[in-house]
Amino acid sequence: MSRSAVAAPYSSSASSLPLFPPGSEAPPTCEVPHFAPVRVRGGRGRLHRLVRHRRRLLAAGLVVTAAALVAAGPHSEAGEPDTRRARGHPVAEPVPERQSTRFVAAPVRIADAATVRLLRPGDRIDVVSTGDGGTGGTSVLARGVRVTEVPEPVAGAGAAADGALVVVSVPRETAHRLVGAGTTARLAVALC
């Protein structure tokens, strides 16, 4: 077979021959009609609507929960304390208000001047009453009070016999007791 014979059926000069190879039957070609592009609507909008509805549902649920908690909580009428216990809440005893203790500086004359020379500001001491002239019983007037000052002894011959002065920080009531005992009894100290 010659080259021209093989090329002839597929050549452009043979316009009568079909474009498809022999033996294949294809339908005739037709023109596709023109139409607008297809766009899917609502996909993005649905997502936004779903999120918006979820937020609204969540907010509504929180409002309902808060209203239920307020309705179930303890109530008091016109400033009266509520004695009922709300379910789920622990019973809380009211804390009593603590009155602040006012401390004052109280000068105390101690019978033994040598003992006072051992003291320094910041030391903790017990103040003890030895009774009238040392013949009565002893009693503790103040426990664990703080020494705030130890004044220098006054120069003189009879100063050591009178004892020495020490200033302690005590509550006001204890200061009154110390002053009263200092006039009738001899006072001593014990280091804590």
Tab-separated table of C-alpha atoms in Angstrom:
chain	number	residue	atom	x	y	z
A	1	MET	CA	0.000	0.000	0.000
A	2	SER	CA	1.316	3.334	-0.919
A	3	ARG	CA	1.773	6.296	1.280
A	4	SER	CA	-0.629	8.395	-0.664
A	5	ALA	CA	-3.365	5.813	-0.322
A	6	VAL	CA	-3.041	5.695	3.449
A	7	ALA	CA	-2.879	9.484	3.819
A	8	ALA	CA	-5.694	10.161	1.421
A	9	PRO	CA	-8.663	9.299	3.657
A	10	TYR	CA	-7.357	11.574	6.410
A	11	SER	CA	-6.243	14.460	4.300
A	12	SER	CA	-7.974	17.800	4.257
A	13	SER	CA	-8.507	17.572	0.518
A	14	ALA	CA	-11.070	14.857	0.988
A	15	SER	CA	-13.979	16.876	2.340
A	16	SER	CA	-16.513	14.212	1.633
A	17	LEU	CA	-15.002	11.760	4.073
A	18	PRO	CA	-16.213	11.809	7.715
A	19	LEU	CA	-13.937	13.112	10.457
A	20	PHE	CA	-14.252	9.937	12.470
A	21	PRO	CA	-12.552	6.692	11.564
A	22	PRO	CA	-14.606	4.205	9.611
A	23	GLY	CA	-16.805	1.876	11.665
A	24	SER	CA	-17.646	4.327	14.433
A	25	GLU	CA	-21.033	5.854	14.294
A	26	ALA	CA	-21.340	9.066	16.246
A	27	PRO	CA	-24.362	11.320	16.461
A	28	PRO	CA	-24.231	14.525	14.555
A	29	THR	CA	-22.816	17.484	16.420
A	30	CYS	CA	-25.149	20.173	17.678
A	31	GLU	CA	-24.658	23.559	19.201
A	32	VAL	CA	-24.957	23.956	23.020
A	33	PRO	CA	-27.508	26.605	23.967
A	34	HIS	CA	-26.234	29.621	25.977
A	35	PHE	CA	-27.315	29.797	29.669
A	36	ALA	CA	-26.321	31.847	32.689
A	37	PRO	CA	-23.784	30.363	35.144
A	38	VAL	CA	-25.251	28.346	37.998
A	39	ARG	CA	-24.759	29.913	41.450
A	40	VAL	CA	-25.649	28.173	44.700
A	41	ARG	CA	-27.433	30.618	46.946
A	42	GLY	CA	-27.915	30.474	50.705
A	43	GLY	CA	-24.967	28.294	51.660
A	44	ARG	CA	-23.065	31.065	53.388
A	45	GLY	CA	-26.199	32.760	54.644
A	46	ARG	CA	-27.406	29.543	56.252
A	47	LEU	CA	-24.202	29.257	58.212
A	48	HIS	CA	-24.540	32.834	59.486
A	49	ARG	CA	-28.179	32.260	60.392
A	50	LEU	CA	-27.295	29.063	62.257
A	51	VAL	CA	-24.578	30.816	64.253
A	52	ARG	CA	-26.881	33.751	64.968
A	53	HIS	CA	-29.653	31.432	66.163
A	54	ARG	CA	-27.233	29.482	68.363
A	55	ARG	CA	-26.084	32.707	70.006
A	56	ARG	CA	-29.664	33.731	70.606
A	57	LEU	CA	-30.522	30.321	72.049
A	58	LEU	CA	-27.485	30.432	74.333
A	59	ALA	CA	-28.355	33.945	75.532
A	60	ALA	CA	-31.961	32.929	76.153
A	61	GLY	CA	-30.813	29.873	78.103
A	62	LEU	CA	-28.543	32.009	80.286
A	63	VAL	CA	-31.368	34.445	80.994
A	64	VAL	CA	-33.712	31.622	82.013
A	65	THR	CA	-31.016	30.074	84.254
A	66	ALA	CA	-30.300	33.398	85.957
A	67	ALA	CA	-34.000	33.996	86.561
A	68	ALA	CA	-34.373	30.527	88.090
A	69	LEU	CA	-31.392	31.105	90.400
A	70	VAL	CA	-32.775	34.440	91.557
A	71	ALA	CA	-36.184	32.914	92.178
A	72	ALA	CA	-34.717	30.006	94.191
A	73	GLY	CA	-32.212	32.112	96.166
A	74	PRO	CA	-32.648	33.399	99.726
A	75	HIS	CA	-34.992	36.330	100.251
A	76	SER	CA	-35.125	38.880	103.027
A	77	GLU	CA	-37.966	41.230	103.763
A	78	ALA	CA	-37.186	44.874	104.522
A	79	GLY	CA	-33.671	44.366	105.845
A	80	GLU	CA	-34.476	41.401	108.096
A	81	PRO	CA	-31.826	38.690	108.050
A	82	ASP	CA	-32.977	35.589	106.234
A	83	THR	CA	-32.941	32.526	108.455
A	84	ARG	CA	-33.821	30.083	105.674
A	85	ARG	CA	-31.078	28.230	103.910
A	86	ALA	CA	-31.157	28.168	100.139
A	87	ARG	CA	-30.622	24.767	98.596
A	88	GLY	CA	-27.008	24.261	97.612
A	89	HIS	CA	-25.697	27.119	99.750
A	90	PRO	CA	-23.639	26.377	102.867
A	91	VAL	CA	-24.873	27.647	106.188
A	92	ALA	CA	-22.780	30.609	107.158
A	93	GLU	CA	-22.721	31.828	110.706
A	94	PRO	CA	-22.506	35.588	110.932
A	95	VAL	CA	-19.037	36.635	111.953
A	96	PRO	CA	-19.164	38.760	115.086
A	97	GLU	CA	-17.545	42.120	114.695
A	98	ARG	CA	-14.319	42.299	116.554
A	99	GLN	CA	-13.890	45.432	118.561
A	100	SER	CA	-10.468	46.875	118.069
A	101	THR	CA	-8.467	46.870	121.254
A	102	ARG	CA	-6.845	50.203	121.944
A	103	PHE	CA	-3.441	49.894	123.471
A	104	VAL	CA	-2.004	52.568	125.707
A	105	ALA	CA	1.475	53.121	127.127
A	106	ALA	CA	1.400	52.499	130.869
A	107	PRO	CA	4.365	53.370	133.116
A	108	VAL	CA	4.872	50.704	135.790
A	109	ARG	CA	7.281	51.011	138.750
A	110	ILE	CA	8.995	47.685	139.337
A	111	ALA	CA	10.355	47.053	142.846
A	112	ASP	CA	13.658	45.454	141.719
A	113	ALA	CA	15.709	47.994	139.696
A	114	ALA	CA	18.283	45.362	138.723
A	115	THR	CA	15.587	43.317	136.930
A	116	VAL	CA	14.485	46.377	134.928
A	117	ARG	CA	18.082	46.884	133.671
A	118	LEU	CA	17.760	43.474	131.927
A	119	LEU	CA	14.776	44.630	129.858
A	120	ARG	CA	14.916	46.076	126.324
A	121	PRO	CA	12.136	47.600	124.177
A	122	GLY	CA	10.221	44.811	122.397
A	123	ASP	CA	10.630	42.245	125.220
A	124	ARG	CA	7.527	40.404	126.424
A	125	ILE	CA	6.941	40.288	130.171
A	126	ASP	CA	4.412	39.237	132.801
A	127	VAL	CA	3.653	41.841	135.457
A	128	VAL	CA	3.128	40.237	138.864
A	129	SER	CA	1.777	41.804	142.057
A	130	THR	CA	3.494	40.570	145.221
A	131	GLY	CA	0.913	41.909	147.662
A	132	ASP	CA	1.323	44.607	150.323
A	133	GLY	CA	4.963	44.677	151.356
A	134	GLY	CA	5.611	41.138	150.151
A	135	THR	CA	3.420	39.500	152.833
A	136	GLY	CA	0.313	38.893	150.680
A	137	GLY	CA	-0.213	36.403	147.866
A	138	THR	CA	0.971	36.923	144.304
A	139	SER	CA	-1.227	37.498	141.287
A	140	VAL	CA	-0.504	38.068	137.605
A	141	LEU	CA	-1.826	41.469	136.517
A	142	ALA	CA	-0.772	41.340	132.844
A	143	ARG	CA	0.487	38.446	130.711
A	144	GLY	CA	2.815	38.755	127.736
A	145	VAL	CA	2.742	42.565	127.487
A	146	ARG	CA	5.309	44.316	125.300
A	147	VAL	CA	7.940	46.647	126.748
A	148	THR	CA	7.926	49.902	124.762
A	149	GLU	CA	10.518	51.892	126.703
A	150	VAL	CA	12.975	51.520	129.561
A	151	PRO	CA	13.735	55.039	130.885
A	152	GLU	CA	17.165	55.843	132.354
A	153	PRO	CA	17.181	55.663	136.169
A	154	VAL	CA	17.105	58.966	138.040
A	155	ALA	CA	20.392	59.810	139.747
A	156	GLY	CA	20.146	59.920	143.549
A	157	ALA	CA	20.815	57.923	146.666
A	158	GLY	CA	17.271	56.662	147.277
A	159	ALA	CA	16.456	55.965	143.600
A	160	ALA	CA	17.517	52.292	143.681
A	161	ALA	CA	15.406	51.652	146.777
A	162	ASP	CA	12.277	52.971	145.025
A	163	GLY	CA	12.695	50.548	142.107
A	164	ALA	CA	12.791	51.422	138.406
A	165	LEU	CA	10.318	52.515	135.816
A	166	VAL	CA	9.331	50.532	132.713
A	167	VAL	CA	6.733	51.508	130.091
A	168	VAL	CA	4.543	48.714	128.703
A	169	SER	CA	1.904	48.647	125.946
A	170	VAL	CA	-1.346	47.254	127.340
A	171	PRO	CA	-5.101	47.562	126.734
A	172	ARG	CA	-6.732	50.474	128.533
A	173	GLU	CA	-8.470	48.261	131.139
A	174	THR	CA	-5.187	46.521	132.018
A	175	ALA	CA	-3.478	49.905	132.386
A	176	HIS	CA	-6.073	50.914	134.980
A	177	ARG	CA	-5.453	47.678	136.890
A	178	LEU	CA	-1.657	48.183	136.828
A	179	VAL	CA	-1.897	51.774	138.097
A	180	GLY	CA	-4.209	50.706	140.926
A	181	ALA	CA	-1.967	47.793	141.962
A	182	GLY	CA	1.178	49.956	141.783
A	183	THR	CA	-0.122	52.170	144.613
A	184	THR	CA	-0.906	49.336	147.051
A	185	ALA	CA	1.510	46.496	146.179
A	186	ARG	CA	5.038	45.845	144.990
A	187	LEU	CA	5.279	44.851	141.334
A	188	ALA	CA	7.722	42.426	139.745
A	189	VAL	CA	8.275	41.211	136.189
A	190	ALA	CA	8.974	37.840	134.606
A	191	LEU	CA	10.456	37.582	131.105
A	192	CYS	CA	8.362	35.554	128.653
